[in-house]
PDB file of C-alpha atoms in Angstrom:
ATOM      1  CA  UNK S 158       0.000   0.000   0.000  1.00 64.00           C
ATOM      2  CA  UNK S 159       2.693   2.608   0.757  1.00 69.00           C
ATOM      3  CA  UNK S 160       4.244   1.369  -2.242  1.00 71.00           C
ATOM      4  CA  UNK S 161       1.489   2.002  -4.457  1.00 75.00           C
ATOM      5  CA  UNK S 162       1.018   5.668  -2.528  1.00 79.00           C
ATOM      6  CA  UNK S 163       4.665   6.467  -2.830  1.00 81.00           C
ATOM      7  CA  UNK S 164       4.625   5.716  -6.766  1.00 80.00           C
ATOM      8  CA  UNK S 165       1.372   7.536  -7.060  1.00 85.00           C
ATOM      9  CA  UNK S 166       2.847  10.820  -5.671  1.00 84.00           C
ATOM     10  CA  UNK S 167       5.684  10.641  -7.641  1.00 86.00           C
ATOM     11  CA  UNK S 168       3.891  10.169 -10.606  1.00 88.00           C
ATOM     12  CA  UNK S 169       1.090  13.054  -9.761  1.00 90.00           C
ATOM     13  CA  UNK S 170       4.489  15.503  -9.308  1.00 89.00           C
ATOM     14  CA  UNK S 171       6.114  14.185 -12.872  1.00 92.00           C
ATOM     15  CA  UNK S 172       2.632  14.503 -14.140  1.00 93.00           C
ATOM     16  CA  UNK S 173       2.600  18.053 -13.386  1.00 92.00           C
ATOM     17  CA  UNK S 174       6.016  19.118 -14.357  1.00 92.00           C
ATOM     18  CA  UNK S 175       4.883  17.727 -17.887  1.00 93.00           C
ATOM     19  CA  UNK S 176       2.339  20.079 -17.746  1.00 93.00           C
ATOM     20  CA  UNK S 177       3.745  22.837 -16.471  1.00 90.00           C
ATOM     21  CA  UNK S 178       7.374  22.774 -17.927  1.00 90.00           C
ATOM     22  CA  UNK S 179       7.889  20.166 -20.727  1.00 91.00           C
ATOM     23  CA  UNK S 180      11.617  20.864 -20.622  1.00 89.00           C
ATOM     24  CA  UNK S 181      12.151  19.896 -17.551  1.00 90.00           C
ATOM     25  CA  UNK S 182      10.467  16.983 -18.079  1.00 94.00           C
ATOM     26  CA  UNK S 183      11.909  15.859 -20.712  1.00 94.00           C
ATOM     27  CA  UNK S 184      15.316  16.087 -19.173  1.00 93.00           C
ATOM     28  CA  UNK S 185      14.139  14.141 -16.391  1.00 95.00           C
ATOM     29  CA  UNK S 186      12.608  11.067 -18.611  1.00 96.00           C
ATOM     30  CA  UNK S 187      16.156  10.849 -20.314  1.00 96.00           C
ATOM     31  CA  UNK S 188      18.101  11.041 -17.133  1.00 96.00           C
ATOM     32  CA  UNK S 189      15.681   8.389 -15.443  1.00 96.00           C
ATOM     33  CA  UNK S 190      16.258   5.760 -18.760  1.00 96.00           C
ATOM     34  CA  UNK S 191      20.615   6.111 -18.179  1.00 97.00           C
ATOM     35  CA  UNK S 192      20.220   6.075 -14.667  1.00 97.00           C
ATOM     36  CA  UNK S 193      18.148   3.018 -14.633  1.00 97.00           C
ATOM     37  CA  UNK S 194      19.805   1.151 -17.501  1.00 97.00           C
ATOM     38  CA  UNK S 195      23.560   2.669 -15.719  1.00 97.00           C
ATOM     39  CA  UNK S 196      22.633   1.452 -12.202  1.00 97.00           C
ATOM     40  CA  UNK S 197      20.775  -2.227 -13.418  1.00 97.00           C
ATOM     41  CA  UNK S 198      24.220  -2.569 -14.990  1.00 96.00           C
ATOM     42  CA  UNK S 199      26.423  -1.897 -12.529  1.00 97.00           C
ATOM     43  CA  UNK S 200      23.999  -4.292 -10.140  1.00 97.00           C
ATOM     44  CA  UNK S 201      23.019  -1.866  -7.925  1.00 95.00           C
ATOM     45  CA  UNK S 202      20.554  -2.508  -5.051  1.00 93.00           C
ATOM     46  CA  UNK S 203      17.672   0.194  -4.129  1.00 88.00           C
ATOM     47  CA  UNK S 204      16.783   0.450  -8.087  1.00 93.00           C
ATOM     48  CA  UNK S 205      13.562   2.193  -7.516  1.00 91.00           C
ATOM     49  CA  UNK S 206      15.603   4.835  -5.370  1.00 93.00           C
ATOM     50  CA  UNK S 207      17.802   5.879  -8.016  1.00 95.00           C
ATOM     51  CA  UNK S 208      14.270   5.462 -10.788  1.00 94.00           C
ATOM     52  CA  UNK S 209      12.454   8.036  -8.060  1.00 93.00           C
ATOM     53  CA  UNK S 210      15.398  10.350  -7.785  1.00 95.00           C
ATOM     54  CA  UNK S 211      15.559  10.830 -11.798  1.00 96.00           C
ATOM     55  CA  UNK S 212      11.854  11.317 -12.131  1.00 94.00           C
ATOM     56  CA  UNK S 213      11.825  14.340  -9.063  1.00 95.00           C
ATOM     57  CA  UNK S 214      15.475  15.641 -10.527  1.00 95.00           C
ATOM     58  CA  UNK S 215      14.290  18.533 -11.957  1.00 94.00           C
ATOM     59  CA  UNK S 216      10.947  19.071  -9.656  1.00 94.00           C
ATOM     60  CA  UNK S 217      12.909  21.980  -8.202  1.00 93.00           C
ATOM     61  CA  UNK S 218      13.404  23.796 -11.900  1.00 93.00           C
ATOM     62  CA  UNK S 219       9.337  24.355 -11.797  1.00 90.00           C
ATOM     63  CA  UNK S 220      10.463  28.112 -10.934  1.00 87.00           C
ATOM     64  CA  UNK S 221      12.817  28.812 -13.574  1.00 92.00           C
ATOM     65  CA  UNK S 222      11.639  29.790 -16.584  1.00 89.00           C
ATOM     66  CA  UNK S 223      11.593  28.117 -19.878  1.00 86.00           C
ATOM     67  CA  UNK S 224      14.153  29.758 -21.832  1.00 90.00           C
ATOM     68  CA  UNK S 225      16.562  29.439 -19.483  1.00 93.00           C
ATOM     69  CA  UNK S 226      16.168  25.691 -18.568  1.00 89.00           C
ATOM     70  CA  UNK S 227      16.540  25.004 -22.497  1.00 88.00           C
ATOM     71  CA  UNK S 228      19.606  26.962 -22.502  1.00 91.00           C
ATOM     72  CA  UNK S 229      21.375  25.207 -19.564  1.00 90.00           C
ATOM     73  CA  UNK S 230      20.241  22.294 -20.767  1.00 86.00           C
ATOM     74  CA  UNK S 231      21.714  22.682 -23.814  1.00 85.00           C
ATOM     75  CA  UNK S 232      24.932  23.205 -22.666  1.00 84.00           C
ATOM     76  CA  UNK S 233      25.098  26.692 -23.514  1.00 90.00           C
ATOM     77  CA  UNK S 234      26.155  29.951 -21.327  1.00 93.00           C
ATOM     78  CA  UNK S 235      23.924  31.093 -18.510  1.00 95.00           C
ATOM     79  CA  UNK S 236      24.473  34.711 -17.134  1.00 95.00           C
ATOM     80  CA  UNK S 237      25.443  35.005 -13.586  1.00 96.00           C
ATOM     81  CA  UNK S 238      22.142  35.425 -12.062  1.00 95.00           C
ATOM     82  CA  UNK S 239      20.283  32.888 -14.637  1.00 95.00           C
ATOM     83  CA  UNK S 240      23.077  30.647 -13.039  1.00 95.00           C
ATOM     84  CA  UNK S 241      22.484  31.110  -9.338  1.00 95.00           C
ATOM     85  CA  UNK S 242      18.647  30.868  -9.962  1.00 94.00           C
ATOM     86  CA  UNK S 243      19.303  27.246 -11.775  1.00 94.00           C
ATOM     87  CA  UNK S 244      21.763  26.405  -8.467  1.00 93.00           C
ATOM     88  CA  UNK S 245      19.111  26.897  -5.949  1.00 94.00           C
ATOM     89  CA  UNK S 246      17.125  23.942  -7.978  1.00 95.00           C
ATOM     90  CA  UNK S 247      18.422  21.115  -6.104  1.00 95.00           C
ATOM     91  CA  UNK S 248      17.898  22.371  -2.419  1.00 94.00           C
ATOM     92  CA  UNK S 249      13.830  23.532  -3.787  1.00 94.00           C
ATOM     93  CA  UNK S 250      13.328  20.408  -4.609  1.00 94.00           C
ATOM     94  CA  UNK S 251      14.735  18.597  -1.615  1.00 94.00           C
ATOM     95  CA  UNK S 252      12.874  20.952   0.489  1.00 94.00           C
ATOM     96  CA  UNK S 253       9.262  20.284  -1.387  1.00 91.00           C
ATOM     97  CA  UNK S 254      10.264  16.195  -1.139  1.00 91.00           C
ATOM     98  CA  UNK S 255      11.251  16.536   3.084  1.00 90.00           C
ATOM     99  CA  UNK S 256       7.422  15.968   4.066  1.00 85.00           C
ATOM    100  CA  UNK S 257       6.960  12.286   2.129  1.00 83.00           C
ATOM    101  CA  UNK S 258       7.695   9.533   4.233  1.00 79.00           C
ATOM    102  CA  UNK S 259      10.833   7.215   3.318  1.00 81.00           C
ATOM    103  CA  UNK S 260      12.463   9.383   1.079  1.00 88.00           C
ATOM    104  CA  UNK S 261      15.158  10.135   2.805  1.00 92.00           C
ATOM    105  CA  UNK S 262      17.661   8.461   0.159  1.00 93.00           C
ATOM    106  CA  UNK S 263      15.747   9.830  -2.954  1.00 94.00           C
ATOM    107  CA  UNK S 264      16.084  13.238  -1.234  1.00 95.00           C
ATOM    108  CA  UNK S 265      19.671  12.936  -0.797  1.00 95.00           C
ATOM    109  CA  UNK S 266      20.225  12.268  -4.166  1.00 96.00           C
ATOM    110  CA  UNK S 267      18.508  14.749  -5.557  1.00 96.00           C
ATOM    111  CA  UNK S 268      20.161  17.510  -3.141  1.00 94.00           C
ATOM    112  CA  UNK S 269      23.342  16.131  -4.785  1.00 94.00           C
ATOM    113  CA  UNK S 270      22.885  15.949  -7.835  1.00 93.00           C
ATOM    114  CA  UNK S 271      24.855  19.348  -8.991  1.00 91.00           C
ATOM    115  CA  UNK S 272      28.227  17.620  -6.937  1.00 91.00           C
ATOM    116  CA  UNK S 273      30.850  16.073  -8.476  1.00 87.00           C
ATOM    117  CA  UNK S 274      33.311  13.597  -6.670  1.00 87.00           C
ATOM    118  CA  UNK S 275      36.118  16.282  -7.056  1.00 88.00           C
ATOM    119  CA  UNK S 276      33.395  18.726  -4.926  1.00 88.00           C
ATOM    120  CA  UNK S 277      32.041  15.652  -2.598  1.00 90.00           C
ATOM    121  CA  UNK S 278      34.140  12.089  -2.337  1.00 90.00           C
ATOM    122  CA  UNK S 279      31.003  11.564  -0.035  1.00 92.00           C
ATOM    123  CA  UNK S 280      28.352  11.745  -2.848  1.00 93.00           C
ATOM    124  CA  UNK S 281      25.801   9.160  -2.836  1.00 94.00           C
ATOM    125  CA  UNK S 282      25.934   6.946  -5.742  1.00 96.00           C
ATOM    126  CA  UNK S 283      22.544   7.290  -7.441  1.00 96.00           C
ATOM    127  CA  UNK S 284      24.228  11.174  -7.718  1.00 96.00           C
ATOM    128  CA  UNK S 285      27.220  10.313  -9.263  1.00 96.00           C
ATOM    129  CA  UNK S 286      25.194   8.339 -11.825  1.00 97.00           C
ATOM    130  CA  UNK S 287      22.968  11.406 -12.031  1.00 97.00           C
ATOM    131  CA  UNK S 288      25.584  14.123 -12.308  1.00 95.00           C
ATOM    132  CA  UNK S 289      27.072  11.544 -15.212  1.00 96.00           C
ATOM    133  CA  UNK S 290      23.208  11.340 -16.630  1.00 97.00           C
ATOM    134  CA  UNK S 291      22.771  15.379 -17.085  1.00 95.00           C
ATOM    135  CA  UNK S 292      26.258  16.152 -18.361  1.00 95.00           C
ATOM    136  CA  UNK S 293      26.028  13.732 -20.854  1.00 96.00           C
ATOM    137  CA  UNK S 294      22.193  14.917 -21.797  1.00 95.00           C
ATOM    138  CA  UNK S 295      23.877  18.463 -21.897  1.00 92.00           C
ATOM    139  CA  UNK S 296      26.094  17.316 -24.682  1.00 94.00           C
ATOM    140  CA  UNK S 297      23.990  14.966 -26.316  1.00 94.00           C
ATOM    141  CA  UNK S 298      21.070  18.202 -26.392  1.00 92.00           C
ATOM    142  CA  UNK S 299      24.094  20.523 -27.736  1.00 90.00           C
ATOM    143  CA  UNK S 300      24.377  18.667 -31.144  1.00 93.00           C
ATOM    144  CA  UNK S 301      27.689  16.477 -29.632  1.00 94.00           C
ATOM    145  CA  UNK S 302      27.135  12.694 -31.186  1.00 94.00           C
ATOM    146  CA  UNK S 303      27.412  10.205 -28.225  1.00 95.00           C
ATOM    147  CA  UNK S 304      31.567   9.655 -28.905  1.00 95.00           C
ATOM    148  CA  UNK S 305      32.177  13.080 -28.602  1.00 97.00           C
ATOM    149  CA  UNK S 306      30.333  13.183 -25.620  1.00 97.00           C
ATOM    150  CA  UNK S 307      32.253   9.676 -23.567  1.00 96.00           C
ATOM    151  CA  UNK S 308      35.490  11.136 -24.760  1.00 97.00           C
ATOM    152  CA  UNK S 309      34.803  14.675 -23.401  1.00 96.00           C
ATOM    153  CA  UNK S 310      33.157  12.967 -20.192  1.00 97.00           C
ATOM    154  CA  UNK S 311      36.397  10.441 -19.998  1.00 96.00           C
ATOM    155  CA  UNK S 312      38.228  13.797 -19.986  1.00 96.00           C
ATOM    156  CA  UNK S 313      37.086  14.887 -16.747  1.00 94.00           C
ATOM    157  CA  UNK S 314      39.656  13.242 -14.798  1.00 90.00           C
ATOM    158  CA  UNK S 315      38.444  12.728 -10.781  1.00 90.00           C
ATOM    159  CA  UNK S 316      34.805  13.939 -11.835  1.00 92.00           C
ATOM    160  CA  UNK S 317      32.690  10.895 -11.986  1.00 94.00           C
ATOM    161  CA  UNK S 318      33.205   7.523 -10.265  1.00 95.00           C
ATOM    162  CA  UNK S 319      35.283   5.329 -12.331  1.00 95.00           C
ATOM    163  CA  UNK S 320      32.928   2.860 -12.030  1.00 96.00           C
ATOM    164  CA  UNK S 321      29.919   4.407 -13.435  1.00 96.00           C
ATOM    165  CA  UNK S 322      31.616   5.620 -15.856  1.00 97.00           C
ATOM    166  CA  UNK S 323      33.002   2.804 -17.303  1.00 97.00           C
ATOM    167  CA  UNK S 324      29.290   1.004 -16.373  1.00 97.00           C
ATOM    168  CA  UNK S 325      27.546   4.289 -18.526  1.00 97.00           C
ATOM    169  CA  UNK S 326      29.550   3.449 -21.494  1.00 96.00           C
ATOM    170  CA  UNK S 327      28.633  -0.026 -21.744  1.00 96.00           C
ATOM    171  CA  UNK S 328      25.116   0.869 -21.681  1.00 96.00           C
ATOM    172  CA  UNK S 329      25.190   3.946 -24.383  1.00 95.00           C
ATOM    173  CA  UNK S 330      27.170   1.547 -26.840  1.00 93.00           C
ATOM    174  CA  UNK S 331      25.201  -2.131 -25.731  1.00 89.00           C
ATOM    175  CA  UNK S 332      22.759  -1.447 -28.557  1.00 67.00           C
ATOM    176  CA  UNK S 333      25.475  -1.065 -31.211  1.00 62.00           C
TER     177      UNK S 333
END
């Protein structure tokens, strides 16, 4: 039953974003599909954790508007204040998630998701595969084909857990 309620929420909040901010939602649906395929590789237990965490990712960009979410998400240039305004996502979100029971975990990935391990060798691991999820959807939404976008990611040395990274390759090229 709390299961069922749980997945209901979630799915009445991703529901919403849709509506309200398409972009955002979008971004979330491909993060959730690497995430999911990344962490089922890699064997990880607490796979609906890491599927929760993608959909609610971007819950917290509801406030920012359009033009700039398609921009950062594009990998392009944000001016200094678009930039702080896009920072704060993470902690809005975590604080409209803090009153649902048992999502403690889900929270803290989601509060982490901006971190890298360079920023915090304490990140959880559903947010290193997230912070490798959006940087590669960054590149991928730029125009970069998915090469370019390992090699530049492989290029970030002490950024993303070896790990996952080695785990998110085998995924993006498995259907090759």
């Amino acid at each position: 039953l709390l299961h069922g309620t749980l997945r209901g929420s979630v799915k009445l909040c991703t529901d919403i974003m849709a509506l309200v901010n398409p972009v955002a939602f979008g971004r979330s649906e491909r993060i959730k599909r690497l995430m999911v395929r990344t962490a089922r590789q890699m064997g990880l237990k607490g796979l609906w954790q890491v599927e929760l965490a993608a959909m609610l990712s971007q819950i917290g960009t509801l406030s920012i508007d359009e033009s700039t979410l398609e921009k950062k998400f594009s990998n392009q240039p944000l001016s200094p204040e678009e930039q702080q305004i896009f920072d704060m996502h993470p902690s809005i979100a975590t604080s409209l998630l803090r009153n649902i029971p048992r999502m403690q975990e889900v929270i803290g990935i989601i509060g982490a998701q901006e971190e890298t391990l360079l920023t915090n060798p304490e990140q959880p691991m559903g947010a290193r595969l997230m912070r490798l999820a959006m940087d590669y959807d960054a590149m991928e939404q730029s125009g970069m084909d998915k090469s370019e976008a390992v090699k530049e990611l492989q290029t970030r040395k002490g950024a993303y857990d070896p790990n996952a990274l080695k785990s998110f390759e085998q995924v993006l090229f498995q259907d090759e």
